């Protein structure tokens, strides 16, 4: 009736009109309007092949856990206006935890070895860092944190280890993910760095390749970051964007060009001016006309799809790169940006990021030795 929006879930029909920003024509979940979302929510995936389905027989414990959590939130937030006879109710017995006696516990996956994809900046990729089951569980936890929030094209949320909404099994799972990242970053998680950060990105109507500009990861008033790990929780098909772009990287087959060295000099000059994001010069006018010219030169290099190295999101893979070089200084090669997503609203990119920071005891002295040590251990 009228502009009402309904979604079917586990045999019930919910009126979600109050969240038209999410389920309306322009919302990220518009494809669920008037459809059965049961399987999609269970597998935590927006792929069209799952929409309109309620079959769950081939799914695992983690999927039932995700579905139960979504169902509980729907029961709390949206009125039930009917029954959906075309759907199936979930199994009566569903464990409240992540993992069970008959399956490998989440967090015990053995990641694949690191592959060096660039020496300048230092970038490694693990093609199988987390299992697909772990990806689904992490994405479910990210989506759990966004209930009640409004967003159009990007969601950012912190996954704090000690959060009342997590079960003991979920806390243990996040702890193991932190430990897995620490093993490749050369430093345990510590109180001087921020928690894991989940990111959900949808397509944007932008013309620029790196639509949010380029930056180094000491931006945002975090001057002691030294490395960043990005875990890709979803696949993005080739040609649909979403890559992490390092326009100055010297990867395999690097061929020196005048434009490369001009952009590299611009990157160094911007850091000398304490500018760590191109928007500071181009939008906020920091550094005056000279900085604006330098930032524009760097951005133009980022728009060249053949320059540098790009890491495409592949579900379960992880990229880790060093913001600082062996001398402990911010590496001008490490400027990077996120490539905009292309295609319909059904395309999505979900990542889990960890920004590793130099512990407080090494910040006044020993910073170079600390960073150099982490870089060498990652290469072993």
Coordinates of C-alpha atoms in Angstrom, one line a residue:
X1 CA 0.0 0.0 0.0
X2 CA 1.2 3.5 -0.8
X3 CA 5.0 3.8 -0.4
X4 CA 5.3 1.0 2.2
X5 CA 8.3 -1.3 2.0
X6 CA 8.1 -4.9 3.0
X7 CA 10.8 -7.6 3.4
X8 CA 10.3 -11.3 4.1
X9 CA 12.6 -13.0 6.5
X10 CA 12.3 -16.5 8.0
X11 CA 8.7 -16.9 7.1
X12 CA 7.6 -13.5 8.4
X13 CA 6.8 -10.3 6.5
X14 CA 8.2 -7.1 8.1
X15 CA 7.3 -3.5 7.4
X16 CA 10.6 -1.7 7.0
X17 CA 9.2 1.6 5.7
X18 CA 10.8 3.4 8.7
X19 CA 14.2 2.6 7.1
X20 CA 13.6 3.7 3.6
X21 CA 17.2 5.0 3.6
X22 CA 18.3 1.4 3.7
X23 CA 15.5 -0.5 1.8
X24 CA 14.1 2.2 -0.4
X25 CA 15.0 2.7 -4.1
X26 CA 18.2 4.6 -3.3
X27 CA 19.3 2.5 -0.3
X28 CA 22.0 -0.1 -0.2
X29 CA 19.5 -2.9 0.5
X30 CA 16.9 -1.9 -2.0
X31 CA 17.1 -5.3 -3.7
X32 CA 15.4 -6.9 -0.7
X33 CA 12.3 -4.7 -1.0
X34 CA 9.3 -7.0 -1.7
X35 CA 11.6 -10.1 -1.7
X36 CA 12.6 -12.9 0.6
X37 CA 15.9 -12.0 2.3
X38 CA 16.4 -15.2 4.3
X39 CA 19.3 -16.8 2.5
X40 CA 21.0 -13.4 1.8
X41 CA 21.1 -12.5 5.4
X42 CA 22.2 -16.0 6.4
X43 CA 25.2 -15.9 4.1
X44 CA 25.7 -12.1 4.6
X45 CA 25.9 -11.4 0.9
X46 CA 24.1 -9.2 -1.5
X47 CA 24.7 -11.4 -4.6
X48 CA 21.5 -11.6 -6.7
X49 CA 21.7 -15.4 -6.7
X50 CA 20.8 -15.4 -3.0
X51 CA 17.9 -12.9 -3.1
X52 CA 14.4 -14.4 -3.0
X53 CA 15.6 -17.7 -1.6
X54 CA 15.0 -19.3 1.8
X55 CA 16.8 -22.7 1.3
X56 CA 19.4 -23.2 4.0
X57 CA 20.2 -26.9 3.9
X58 CA 23.7 -26.4 2.5
X59 CA 24.7 -23.7 5.0
X60 CA 26.9 -24.0 8.2
X61 CA 26.6 -23.0 11.8
X62 CA 28.0 -19.5 11.3
X63 CA 25.2 -18.8 8.8
X64 CA 22.5 -19.9 11.2
X65 CA 24.0 -17.6 13.8
X66 CA 24.0 -14.7 11.5
X67 CA 20.4 -15.3 10.5
X68 CA 19.2 -15.6 14.1
X69 CA 20.9 -12.3 14.9
X70 CA 19.2 -10.5 12.0
X71 CA 15.9 -12.0 12.8
X72 CA 16.1 -10.9 16.5
X73 CA 16.9 -7.3 15.3
X74 CA 14.0 -7.3 12.8
X75 CA 11.7 -8.5 15.6
X76 CA 12.9 -5.6 17.8
X77 CA 12.7 -2.9 15.1
X78 CA 10.0 -3.7 12.6
X79 CA 6.3 -4.7 12.9
X80 CA 5.3 -8.0 11.5
X81 CA 2.5 -7.6 9.0
X82 CA 2.0 -11.1 7.8
X83 CA 3.4 -14.5 7.0
X84 CA 5.4 -15.4 3.9
X85 CA 4.2 -18.9 2.9
X86 CA 6.8 -19.2 0.2
X87 CA 9.6 -19.1 2.7
X88 CA 11.0 -21.6 5.3
X89 CA 11.5 -20.9 9.0
X90 CA 15.0 -21.5 10.2
X91 CA 15.8 -24.7 12.0
X92 CA 14.4 -24.8 15.5
X93 CA 17.8 -25.5 17.1
X94 CA 20.5 -23.0 16.3
X95 CA 23.6 -22.6 18.4
X96 CA 24.1 -19.2 20.0
X97 CA 27.9 -19.3 19.5
X98 CA 30.3 -19.1 16.6
X99 CA 31.4 -22.6 15.9
X100 CA 30.5 -26.0 17.2
X101 CA 31.9 -29.4 18.1
X102 CA 31.4 -30.8 14.5
X103 CA 33.3 -28.0 12.7
X104 CA 36.6 -26.2 12.8
X105 CA 36.3 -23.3 15.3
X106 CA 36.5 -19.8 13.7
X107 CA 39.9 -18.3 14.1
X108 CA 41.8 -21.5 13.6
X109 CA 42.3 -21.1 9.8
X110 CA 45.9 -21.4 8.6
X111 CA 46.7 -18.4 6.3
X112 CA 48.6 -18.8 3.1
X113 CA 52.2 -17.4 2.8
X114 CA 52.8 -13.8 2.1
X115 CA 53.7 -12.8 -1.5
X116 CA 55.8 -9.7 -2.1
X117 CA 54.0 -7.5 -4.7
X118 CA 56.0 -4.3 -4.2
X119 CA 59.3 -3.4 -2.6
X120 CA 58.6 0.4 -2.7
X121 CA 56.4 0.6 -0.7
X122 CA 56.7 -2.7 1.0
X123 CA 53.4 -4.5 0.1
X124 CA 52.6 -8.2 0.7
X125 CA 49.5 -10.2 -0.2
X126 CA 48.2 -13.4 1.4
X127 CA 45.7 -15.0 -1.0
X128 CA 44.0 -17.1 1.7
X129 CA 44.4 -15.1 4.9
X130 CA 40.9 -15.9 6.3
X131 CA 38.5 -18.6 5.3
X132 CA 35.3 -17.7 3.5
X133 CA 33.4 -18.8 6.7
X134 CA 35.4 -16.4 8.7
X135 CA 34.7 -13.6 6.1
X136 CA 31.0 -14.2 6.5
X137 CA 31.2 -14.1 10.3
X138 CA 33.2 -10.9 10.3
X139 CA 30.8 -9.3 7.9
X140 CA 27.9 -10.3 10.1
X141 CA 29.6 -8.6 13.0
X142 CA 30.2 -5.5 11.0
X143 CA 26.6 -5.3 9.9
X144 CA 25.5 -5.9 13.5
X145 CA 27.2 -2.7 14.6
X146 CA 25.4 -0.6 12.0
X147 CA 21.8 -1.2 13.1
X148 CA 20.1 2.1 13.7
X149 CA 22.7 4.0 11.6
X150 CA 22.1 5.7 8.3
X151 CA 24.6 5.6 5.4
X152 CA 24.4 5.9 1.7
X153 CA 27.7 4.8 0.1
X154 CA 30.1 4.1 2.9
X155 CA 29.9 2.6 6.4
X156 CA 32.8 2.7 8.9
X157 CA 32.7 1.0 12.3
X158 CA 35.1 -0.1 15.0
X159 CA 35.1 -3.7 16.2
X160 CA 36.2 -3.2 19.8
X161 CA 37.4 -6.4 21.4
X162 CA 35.6 -5.9 24.7
X163 CA 32.1 -4.8 23.5
X164 CA 29.0 -5.9 25.3
X165 CA 27.3 -7.0 22.1
X166 CA 29.8 -9.8 21.4
X167 CA 29.5 -13.3 22.8
X168 CA 32.5 -14.9 24.4
X169 CA 33.1 -16.9 21.2
X170 CA 33.0 -13.7 19.1
X171 CA 35.6 -12.0 21.5
X172 CA 37.8 -15.1 21.1
X173 CA 37.4 -15.0 17.3
X174 CA 38.3 -11.3 17.1
X175 CA 41.3 -11.9 19.4
X176 CA 42.6 -14.6 17.0
X177 CA 42.2 -12.3 14.0
X178 CA 44.2 -9.7 15.8
X179 CA 46.9 -12.3 16.6
X180 CA 47.0 -13.4 13.0
X181 CA 47.6 -9.9 11.8
X182 CA 50.2 -9.3 14.5
X183 CA 52.1 -12.3 13.3
X184 CA 52.7 -10.7 9.9
X185 CA 52.9 -7.1 11.1
X186 CA 55.7 -7.9 13.7
X187 CA 53.9 -6.4 16.7
X188 CA 51.2 -7.6 19.0
X189 CA 48.0 -5.6 19.4
X190 CA 48.5 -3.0 22.1
X191 CA 46.5 -0.1 23.8
X192 CA 48.3 2.6 21.7
X193 CA 46.5 1.6 18.5
X194 CA 42.9 1.6 17.4
X195 CA 40.7 -1.4 17.2
X196 CA 39.9 -3.4 14.1
X197 CA 37.9 -1.2 11.6
X198 CA 35.1 -2.6 9.4
X199 CA 34.3 -0.8 6.1
X200 CA 31.3 -1.4 3.8
X201 CA 31.4 0.5 0.5
X202 CA 28.8 0.8 -2.2
X203 CA 29.1 2.2 -5.8
X204 CA 29.3 6.0 -6.1
X205 CA 28.5 8.2 -9.1
X206 CA 32.0 9.7 -9.3
X207 CA 34.2 10.3 -12.3
X208 CA 37.6 10.0 -10.6
X209 CA 39.2 6.7 -10.1
X210 CA 40.4 7.4 -6.6
X211 CA 37.3 9.4 -5.7
X212 CA 38.4 10.1 -2.1
X213 CA 41.9 11.3 -3.0
X214 CA 45.2 9.8 -2.1
X215 CA 46.8 9.7 1.4
X216 CA 49.4 8.1 3.7
X217 CA 48.0 6.3 6.7
X218 CA 49.5 8.8 9.3
X219 CA 46.6 11.0 8.3
X220 CA 43.7 11.6 10.7
X221 CA 46.1 12.7 13.5
X222 CA 47.6 9.2 13.8
X223 CA 51.3 10.0 13.3
X224 CA 52.7 6.8 14.7
X225 CA 51.1 4.3 12.3
X226 CA 53.7 2.1 10.5
X227 CA 51.7 -0.6 8.7
X228 CA 48.2 -1.3 7.6
X229 CA 46.5 -4.7 7.0
X230 CA 43.4 -4.8 4.8
X231 CA 41.4 -8.1 4.8
X232 CA 38.9 -8.3 1.9
X233 CA 35.7 -9.9 3.0
X234 CA 33.9 -9.9 -0.4
X235 CA 34.9 -10.4 -4.0
X236 CA 34.7 -7.5 -6.4
X237 CA 34.7 -8.7 -10.0
X238 CA 37.4 -7.6 -12.3
X239 CA 36.4 -4.3 -14.0
X240 CA 34.1 -3.3 -11.2
X241 CA 36.8 -1.2 -9.3
X242 CA 37.3 -1.4 -5.6
X243 CA 41.0 -2.0 -5.7
X244 CA 43.5 -0.6 -3.3
X245 CA 45.7 1.6 -5.5
X246 CA 49.4 2.4 -4.9
X247 CA 50.2 4.7 -7.9
X248 CA 53.9 5.1 -7.0
X249 CA 54.6 1.5 -6.2
X250 CA 57.5 -0.2 -8.0
X251 CA 56.2 -3.7 -8.5
X252 CA 57.2 -6.5 -10.9
X253 CA 58.0 -5.2 -14.4
X254 CA 58.3 -1.6 -13.1
X255 CA 59.5 0.6 -16.0
X256 CA 60.8 4.1 -15.0
X257 CA 59.0 7.0 -16.5
X258 CA 59.4 10.8 -16.1
X259 CA 55.8 11.0 -14.9
X260 CA 56.6 8.5 -12.1
X261 CA 59.6 10.5 -10.8
X262 CA 57.7 13.8 -11.0
X263 CA 54.8 12.3 -9.0
X264 CA 57.2 10.8 -6.5
X265 CA 58.9 14.1 -6.0
X266 CA 55.5 15.7 -5.5
X267 CA 54.6 13.1 -2.9
X268 CA 57.9 13.8 -1.0
X269 CA 57.3 17.5 -1.2
X270 CA 53.8 17.2 0.2
X271 CA 55.1 15.2 3.2
X272 CA 57.7 17.9 3.8
X273 CA 54.9 20.4 4.0
X274 CA 53.1 18.1 6.6
X275 CA 50.4 17.3 4.1
X276 CA 49.3 13.6 4.3
X277 CA 46.1 13.7 2.2
X278 CA 45.6 15.3 -1.2
X279 CA 42.3 16.8 0.0
X280 CA 44.2 19.0 2.5
X281 CA 45.8 20.8 -0.4
X282 CA 43.0 20.6 -3.0
X283 CA 40.0 21.1 -0.8
X284 CA 41.3 22.8 2.4
X285 CA 43.9 25.0 0.6
X286 CA 46.6 23.9 3.1
X287 CA 50.1 24.8 1.8
X288 CA 48.9 27.3 -0.7
X289 CA 49.1 27.2 -4.5
X290 CA 52.3 25.3 -4.6
X291 CA 50.9 22.4 -2.5
X292 CA 47.8 22.4 -4.8
X293 CA 49.9 21.9 -7.9
X294 CA 51.9 19.1 -6.1
X295 CA 48.7 17.3 -5.0
X296 CA 47.1 17.6 -8.5
X297 CA 50.2 16.0 -10.0
X298 CA 50.0 13.1 -7.5
X299 CA 46.3 12.7 -8.2
X300 CA 46.8 12.6 -11.9
X301 CA 49.3 9.7 -11.4
X302 CA 46.6 7.9 -9.4
X303 CA 44.1 8.3 -12.2
X304 CA 46.5 6.4 -14.6
X305 CA 45.2 2.9 -14.4
X306 CA 48.6 1.5 -15.6
X307 CA 50.7 3.2 -13.0
X308 CA 52.0 1.5 -9.8
X309 CA 50.3 -1.5 -8.2
X310 CA 46.6 -2.3 -7.5
X311 CA 45.3 -5.0 -5.2
X312 CA 41.9 -6.2 -6.2
X313 CA 39.5 -7.4 -3.5
X314 CA 39.3 -11.2 -3.4
X315 CA 37.3 -12.8 -0.6
X316 CA 39.6 -14.1 2.1
X317 CA 42.7 -12.3 0.9
X318 CA 44.8 -9.8 2.8
X319 CA 47.1 -7.0 1.8
X320 CA 49.6 -5.5 4.2
X321 CA 51.8 -2.5 3.5
X322 CA 54.3 -0.4 5.4
X323 CA 53.7 3.3 5.7
X324 CA 57.2 3.8 7.0
X325 CA 60.6 2.8 5.5
X326 CA 63.6 1.2 7.1
X327 CA 64.7 4.5 8.5
X328 CA 61.4 4.8 10.3
X329 CA 60.3 7.8 8.1
X330 CA 57.0 8.1 6.3
X331 CA 57.5 6.4 2.9
X332 CA 56.6 8.7 0.0
X333 CA 56.0 5.5 -2.1
X334 CA 53.1 4.6 0.3
X335 CA 50.6 7.1 -0.9
X336 CA 47.5 5.2 -1.8
X337 CA 43.7 5.4 -2.3
X338 CA 40.6 3.3 -2.8
X339 CA 39.3 2.8 -6.3
X340 CA 35.7 3.7 -6.7
X341 CA 33.2 0.8 -7.2
X342 CA 31.5 0.6 -10.6
X343 CA 28.3 -1.1 -11.5
X344 CA 24.9 -1.5 -9.9
X345 CA 24.0 -1.1 -6.3
X346 CA 24.3 -4.9 -6.0
X347 CA 28.1 -4.5 -6.0
X348 CA 29.6 -4.1 -2.6
X349 CA 33.1 -4.1 -1.0
X350 CA 33.5 -5.1 2.6
X351 CA 36.9 -5.0 4.3
X352 CA 38.4 -5.3 7.8
X353 CA 41.3 -3.1 8.4
X354 CA 44.0 -2.9 11.1
X355 CA 46.2 0.2 11.4
X356 CA 49.3 -0.9 13.3
X357 CA 51.0 1.7 15.4
X358 CA 54.5 2.0 17.0
X359 CA 54.2 1.2 20.7
X360 CA 54.7 4.2 23.0
X361 CA 58.0 2.9 24.4
X362 CA 59.6 3.1 20.9
X363 CA 58.3 6.5 19.9
X364 CA 61.0 8.7 21.5
X365 CA 63.9 6.5 20.7
X366 CA 64.3 3.2 18.8
X367 CA 61.5 4.0 16.3
X368 CA 63.7 3.2 13.2
X369 CA 64.9 0.0 14.7
X370 CA 61.4 -1.1 15.6
X371 CA 60.0 -0.4 12.1
X372 CA 63.0 -1.9 10.3
X373 CA 62.6 -5.1 12.4
X374 CA 58.9 -5.5 11.5
X375 CA 59.7 -5.1 7.8
X376 CA 62.5 -7.7 7.9
X377 CA 60.4 -10.2 9.8
X378 CA 57.6 -9.9 7.3
X379 CA 60.0 -10.8 4.5
X380 CA 61.4 -13.9 6.1

